[in-house]
mmCIF file of C-alpha atoms in Angstrom:
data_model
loop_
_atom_site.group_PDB
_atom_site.id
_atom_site.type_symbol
_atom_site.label_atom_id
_atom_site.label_comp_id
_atom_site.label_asym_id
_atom_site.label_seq_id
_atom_site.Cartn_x
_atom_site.Cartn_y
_atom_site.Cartn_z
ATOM 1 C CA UNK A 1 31.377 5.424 -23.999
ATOM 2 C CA UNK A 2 29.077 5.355 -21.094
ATOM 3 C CA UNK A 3 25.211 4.586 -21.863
ATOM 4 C CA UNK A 4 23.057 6.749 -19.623
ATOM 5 C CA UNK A 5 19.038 7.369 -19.568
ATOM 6 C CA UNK A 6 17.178 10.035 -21.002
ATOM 7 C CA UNK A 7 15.810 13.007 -18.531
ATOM 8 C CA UNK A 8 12.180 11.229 -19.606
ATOM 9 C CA UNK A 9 8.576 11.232 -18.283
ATOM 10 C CA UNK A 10 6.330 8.258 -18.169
ATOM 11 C CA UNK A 11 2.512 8.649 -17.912
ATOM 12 C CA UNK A 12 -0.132 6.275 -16.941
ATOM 13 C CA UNK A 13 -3.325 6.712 -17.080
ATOM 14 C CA UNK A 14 -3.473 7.999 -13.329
ATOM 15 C CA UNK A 15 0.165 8.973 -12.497
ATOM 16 C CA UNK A 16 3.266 10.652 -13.958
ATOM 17 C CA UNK A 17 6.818 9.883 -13.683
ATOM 18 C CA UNK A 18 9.248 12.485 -14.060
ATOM 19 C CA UNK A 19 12.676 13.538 -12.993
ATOM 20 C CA UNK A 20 13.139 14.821 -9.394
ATOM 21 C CA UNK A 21 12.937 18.937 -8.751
ATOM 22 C CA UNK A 22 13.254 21.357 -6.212
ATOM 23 C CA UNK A 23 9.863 21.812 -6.016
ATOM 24 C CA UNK A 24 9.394 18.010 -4.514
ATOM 25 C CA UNK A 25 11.820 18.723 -1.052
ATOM 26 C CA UNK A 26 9.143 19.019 1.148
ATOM 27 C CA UNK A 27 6.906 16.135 -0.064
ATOM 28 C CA UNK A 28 9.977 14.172 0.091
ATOM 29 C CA UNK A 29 11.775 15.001 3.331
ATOM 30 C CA UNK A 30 7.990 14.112 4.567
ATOM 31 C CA UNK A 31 8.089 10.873 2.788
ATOM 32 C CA UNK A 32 11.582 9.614 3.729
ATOM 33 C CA UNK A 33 10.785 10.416 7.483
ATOM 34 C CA UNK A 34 7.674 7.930 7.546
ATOM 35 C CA UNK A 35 8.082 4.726 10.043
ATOM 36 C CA UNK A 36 7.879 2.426 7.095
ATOM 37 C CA UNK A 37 10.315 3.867 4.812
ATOM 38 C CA UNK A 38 12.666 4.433 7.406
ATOM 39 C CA UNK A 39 12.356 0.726 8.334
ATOM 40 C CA UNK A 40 13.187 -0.021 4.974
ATOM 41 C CA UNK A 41 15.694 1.957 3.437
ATOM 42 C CA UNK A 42 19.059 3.433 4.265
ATOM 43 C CA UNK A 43 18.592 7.014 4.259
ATOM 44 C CA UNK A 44 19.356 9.109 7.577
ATOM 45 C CA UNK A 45 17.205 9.288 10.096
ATOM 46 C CA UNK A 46 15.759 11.936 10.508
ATOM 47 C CA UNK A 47 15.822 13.304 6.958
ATOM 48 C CA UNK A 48 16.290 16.781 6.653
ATOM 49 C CA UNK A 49 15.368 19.273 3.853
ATOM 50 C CA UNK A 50 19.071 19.335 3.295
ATOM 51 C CA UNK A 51 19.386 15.525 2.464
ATOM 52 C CA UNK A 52 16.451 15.823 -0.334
ATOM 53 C CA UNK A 53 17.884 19.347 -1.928
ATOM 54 C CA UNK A 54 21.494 16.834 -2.173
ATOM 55 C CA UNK A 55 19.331 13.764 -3.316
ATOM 56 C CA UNK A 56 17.557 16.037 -6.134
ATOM 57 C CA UNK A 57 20.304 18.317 -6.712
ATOM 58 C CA UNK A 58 23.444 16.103 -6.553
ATOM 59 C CA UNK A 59 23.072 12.373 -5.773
ATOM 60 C CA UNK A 60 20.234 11.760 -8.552
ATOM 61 C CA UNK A 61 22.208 13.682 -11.452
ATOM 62 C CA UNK A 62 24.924 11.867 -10.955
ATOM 63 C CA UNK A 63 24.054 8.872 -10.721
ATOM 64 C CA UNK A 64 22.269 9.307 -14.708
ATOM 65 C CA UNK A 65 25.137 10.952 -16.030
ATOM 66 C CA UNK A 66 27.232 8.262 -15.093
ATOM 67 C CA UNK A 67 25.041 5.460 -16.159
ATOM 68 C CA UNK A 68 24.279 3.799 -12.948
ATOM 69 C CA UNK A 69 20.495 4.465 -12.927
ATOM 70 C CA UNK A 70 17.922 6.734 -12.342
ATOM 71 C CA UNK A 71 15.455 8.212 -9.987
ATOM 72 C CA UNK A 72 11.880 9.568 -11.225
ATOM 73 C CA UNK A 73 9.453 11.442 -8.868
ATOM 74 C CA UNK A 74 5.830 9.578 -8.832
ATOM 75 C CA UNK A 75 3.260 11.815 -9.060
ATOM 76 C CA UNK A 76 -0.708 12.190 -9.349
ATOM 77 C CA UNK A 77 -1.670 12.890 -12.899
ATOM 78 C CA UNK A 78 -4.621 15.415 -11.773
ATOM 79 C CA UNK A 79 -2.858 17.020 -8.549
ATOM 80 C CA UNK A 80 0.424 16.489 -9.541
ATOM 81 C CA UNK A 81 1.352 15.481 -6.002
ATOM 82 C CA UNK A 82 4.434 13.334 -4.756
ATOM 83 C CA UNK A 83 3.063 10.297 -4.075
ATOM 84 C CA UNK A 84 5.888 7.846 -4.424
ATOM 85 C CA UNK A 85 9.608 7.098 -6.136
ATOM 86 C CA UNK A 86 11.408 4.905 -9.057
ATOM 87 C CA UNK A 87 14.414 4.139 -8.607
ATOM 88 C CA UNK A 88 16.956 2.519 -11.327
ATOM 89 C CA UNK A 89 20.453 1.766 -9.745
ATOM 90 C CA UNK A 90 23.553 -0.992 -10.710
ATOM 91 C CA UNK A 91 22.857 -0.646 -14.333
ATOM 92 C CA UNK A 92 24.892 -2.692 -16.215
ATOM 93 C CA UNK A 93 24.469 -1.783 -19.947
ATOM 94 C CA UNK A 94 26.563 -4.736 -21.519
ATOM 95 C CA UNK A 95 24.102 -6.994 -19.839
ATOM 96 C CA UNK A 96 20.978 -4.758 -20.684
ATOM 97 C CA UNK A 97 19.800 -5.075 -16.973
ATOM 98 C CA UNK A 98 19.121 -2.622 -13.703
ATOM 99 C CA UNK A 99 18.033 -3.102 -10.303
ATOM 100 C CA UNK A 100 14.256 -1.146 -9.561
ATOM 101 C CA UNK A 101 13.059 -0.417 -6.256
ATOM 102 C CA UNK A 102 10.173 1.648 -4.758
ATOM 103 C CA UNK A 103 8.711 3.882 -2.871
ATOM 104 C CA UNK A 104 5.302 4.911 -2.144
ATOM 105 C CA UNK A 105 4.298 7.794 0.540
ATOM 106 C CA UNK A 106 1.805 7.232 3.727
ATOM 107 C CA UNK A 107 -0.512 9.742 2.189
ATOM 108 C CA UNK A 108 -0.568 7.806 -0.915
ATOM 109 C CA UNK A 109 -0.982 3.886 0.308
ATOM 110 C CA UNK A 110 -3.393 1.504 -0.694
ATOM 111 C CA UNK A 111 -3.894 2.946 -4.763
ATOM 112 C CA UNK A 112 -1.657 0.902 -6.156
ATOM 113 C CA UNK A 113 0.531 3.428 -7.207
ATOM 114 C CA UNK A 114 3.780 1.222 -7.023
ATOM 115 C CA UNK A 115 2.729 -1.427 -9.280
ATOM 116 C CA UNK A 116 1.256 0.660 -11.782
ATOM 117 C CA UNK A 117 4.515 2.929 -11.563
ATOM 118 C CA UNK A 118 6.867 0.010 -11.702
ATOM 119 C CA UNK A 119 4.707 -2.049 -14.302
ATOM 120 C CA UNK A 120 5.006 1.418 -16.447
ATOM 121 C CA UNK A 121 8.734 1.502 -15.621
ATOM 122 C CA UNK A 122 9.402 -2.157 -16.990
ATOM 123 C CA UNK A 123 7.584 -1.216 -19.905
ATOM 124 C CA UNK A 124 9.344 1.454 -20.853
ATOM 125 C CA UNK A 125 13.184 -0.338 -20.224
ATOM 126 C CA UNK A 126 12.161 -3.054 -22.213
ATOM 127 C CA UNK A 127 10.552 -1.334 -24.808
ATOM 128 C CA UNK A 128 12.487 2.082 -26.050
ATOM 129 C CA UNK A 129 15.378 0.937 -23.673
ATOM 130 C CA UNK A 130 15.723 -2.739 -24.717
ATOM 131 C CA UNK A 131 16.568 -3.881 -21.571
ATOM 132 C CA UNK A 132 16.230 -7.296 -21.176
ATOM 133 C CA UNK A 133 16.243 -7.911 -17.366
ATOM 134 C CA UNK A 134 14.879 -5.812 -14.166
ATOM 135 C CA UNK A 135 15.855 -7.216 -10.898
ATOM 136 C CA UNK A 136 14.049 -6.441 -7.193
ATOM 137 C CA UNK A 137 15.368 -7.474 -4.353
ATOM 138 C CA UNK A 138 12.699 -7.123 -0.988
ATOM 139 C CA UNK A 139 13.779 -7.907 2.383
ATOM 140 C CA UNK A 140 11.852 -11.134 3.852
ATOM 141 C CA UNK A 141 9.646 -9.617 5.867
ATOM 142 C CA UNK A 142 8.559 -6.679 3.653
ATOM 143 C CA UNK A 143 5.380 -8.787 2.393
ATOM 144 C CA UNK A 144 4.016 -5.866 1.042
ATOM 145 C CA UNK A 145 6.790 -4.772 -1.260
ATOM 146 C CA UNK A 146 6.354 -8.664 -2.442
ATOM 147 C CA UNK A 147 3.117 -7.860 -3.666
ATOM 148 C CA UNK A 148 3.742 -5.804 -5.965
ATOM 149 C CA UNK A 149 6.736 -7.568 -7.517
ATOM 150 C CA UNK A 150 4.152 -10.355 -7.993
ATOM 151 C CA UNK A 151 1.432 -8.444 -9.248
ATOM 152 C CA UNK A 152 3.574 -7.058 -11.837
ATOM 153 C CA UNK A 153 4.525 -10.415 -12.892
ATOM 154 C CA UNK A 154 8.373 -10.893 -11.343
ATOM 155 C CA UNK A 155 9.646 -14.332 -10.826
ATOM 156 C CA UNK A 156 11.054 -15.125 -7.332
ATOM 157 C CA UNK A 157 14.771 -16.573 -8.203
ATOM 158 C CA UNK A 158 16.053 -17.277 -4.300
ATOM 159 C CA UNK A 159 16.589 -16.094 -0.930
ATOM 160 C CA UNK A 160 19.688 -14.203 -0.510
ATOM 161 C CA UNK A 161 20.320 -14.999 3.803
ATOM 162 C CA UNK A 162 21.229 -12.380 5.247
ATOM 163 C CA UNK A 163 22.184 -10.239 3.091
ATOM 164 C CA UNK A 164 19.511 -7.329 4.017
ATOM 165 C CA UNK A 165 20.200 -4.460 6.818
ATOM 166 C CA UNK A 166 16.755 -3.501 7.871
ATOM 167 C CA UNK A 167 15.755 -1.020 10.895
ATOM 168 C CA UNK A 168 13.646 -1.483 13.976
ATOM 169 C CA UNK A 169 13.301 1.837 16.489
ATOM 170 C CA UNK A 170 13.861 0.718 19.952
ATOM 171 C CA UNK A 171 11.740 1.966 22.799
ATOM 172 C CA UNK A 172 14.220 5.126 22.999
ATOM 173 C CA UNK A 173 13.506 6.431 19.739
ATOM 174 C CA UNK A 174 16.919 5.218 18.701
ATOM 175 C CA UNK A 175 16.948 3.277 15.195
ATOM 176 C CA UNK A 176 18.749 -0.071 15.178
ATOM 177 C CA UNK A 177 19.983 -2.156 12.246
ATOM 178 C CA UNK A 178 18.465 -5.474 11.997
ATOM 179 C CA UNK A 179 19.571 -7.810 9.758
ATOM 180 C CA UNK A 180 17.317 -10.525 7.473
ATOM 181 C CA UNK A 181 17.223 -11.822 4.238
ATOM 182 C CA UNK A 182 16.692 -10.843 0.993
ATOM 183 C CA UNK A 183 14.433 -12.247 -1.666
ATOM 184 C CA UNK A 184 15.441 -12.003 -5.301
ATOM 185 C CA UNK A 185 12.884 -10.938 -8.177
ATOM 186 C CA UNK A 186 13.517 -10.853 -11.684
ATOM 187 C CA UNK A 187 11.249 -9.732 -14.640
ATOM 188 C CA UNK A 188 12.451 -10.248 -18.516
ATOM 189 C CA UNK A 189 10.378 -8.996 -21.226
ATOM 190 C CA UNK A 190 7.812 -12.353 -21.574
ATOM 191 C CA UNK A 191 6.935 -12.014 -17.789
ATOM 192 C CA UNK A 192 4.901 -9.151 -18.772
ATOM 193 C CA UNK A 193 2.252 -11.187 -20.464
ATOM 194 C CA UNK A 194 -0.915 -10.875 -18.308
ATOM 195 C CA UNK A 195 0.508 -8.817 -15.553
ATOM 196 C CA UNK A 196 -1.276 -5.371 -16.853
ATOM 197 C CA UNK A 197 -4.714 -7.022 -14.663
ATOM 198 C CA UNK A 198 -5.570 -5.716 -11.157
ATOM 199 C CA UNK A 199 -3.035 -3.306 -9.791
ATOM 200 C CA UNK A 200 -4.693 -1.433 -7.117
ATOM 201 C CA UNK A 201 -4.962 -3.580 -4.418
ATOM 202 C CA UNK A 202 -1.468 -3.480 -2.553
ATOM 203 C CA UNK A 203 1.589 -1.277 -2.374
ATOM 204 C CA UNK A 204 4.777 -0.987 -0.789
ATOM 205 C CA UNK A 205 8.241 -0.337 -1.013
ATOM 206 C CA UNK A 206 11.432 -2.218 -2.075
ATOM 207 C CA UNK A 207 14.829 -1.787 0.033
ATOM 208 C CA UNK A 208 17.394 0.641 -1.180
ATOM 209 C CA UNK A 209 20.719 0.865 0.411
ATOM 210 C CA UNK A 210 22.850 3.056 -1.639
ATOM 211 C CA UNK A 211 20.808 6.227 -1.979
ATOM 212 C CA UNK A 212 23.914 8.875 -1.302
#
């Protein structure tokens, strides 16, 4: 039988994870349209309210249901605002290990919302989940997304060359795949000893490729 993950919320002290609703399409489409995130990820360009209402609606369900992963919405404890994503995907439950990645929105840069999300993430998977491994891969030049893998105590395993389709927008407007490498992060269960310190001084965003 097929493990999956709960439909769960995580709270921090300053933020709330939860699953994706209807309710989050515009904060969303606006999100996935920023420069950054668009550099980063694979999702269309542009993104349209349509592509979120499938994400939320279709893409995300399925993917828990059939045990791949999971997607949570980031928001503000007190405003309950979108201010980021969580994103579980490649589960492999034999192994008891998942690949995280993240996303945090231009309005919401600079809180250190992504560590303390993803820190509060691995907590959870290795606690009430027993997972024993949580992988992050960040393309070379995404320094910021590196940051936070560090800060949350991941171990940098290797340097997958080119193995990592990033985007560049040409003088035309026109997006444009350009390829680099990606770097490797793991965390197990002892890595998070003495990574619960200062999280609020960098964010960013891990590459996702597989979002539909």
């Amino acid at each position: 039988m097929t493990s999956t993950f709960p439909n769960i919320s995580i709270s921090t002290e300053r933020l709330v994870l939860r699953p994706l609703d209807e309710d989050d399409v515009p904060a969303l489409t606006a999100m996935m349209n920023d420069e950054q995130v668009a550099a980063w990820t694979h999702a269309p360009q542009p993104f349209t309210e349509a592509d979120a209402a499938t994400w939320i609606g279709d893409h995300a369900p399925a993917e828990r249901t059939a045990g791949r992963g999971l997607d949570l919405a980031v928001t503000e404890f007190l405003t309950q605002r979108l201010v980021g994503l969580i994103r579980l995907a490649k589960t492999n439950w034999h192994v008891r290990s998942t690949e995280l990645s993240y996303i945090v929105a231009p309005w919401a840069r600079g809180e250190g919302y992504a560590s303390e999300a993803a820190l509060a993430t691995a907590q959870w998977l290795f606690g009430d989940q027993k997972f024993e491994r949580i992988e992050l891969r960040t393309a070379a030049d995404n320094t910021a997304s590196q940051q936070v893998a560090q800060k949350i105590g991941c171990i940098s395993e290797g340097v997958l060359r080119g193995a990592c389709m990033a985007r560049a927008r040409a003088d035309d407007g026109v997006w444009t795949d350009v390829r680099t490498d990606f770097i490797v992060w793991s965390l197990l269960p002892e890595d998070l000893e003495g990574a619960t310190g200062q999280l609020t001084d960098v964010d960013g965003f891990t590459t996702f490729t597989d979002w539909n």
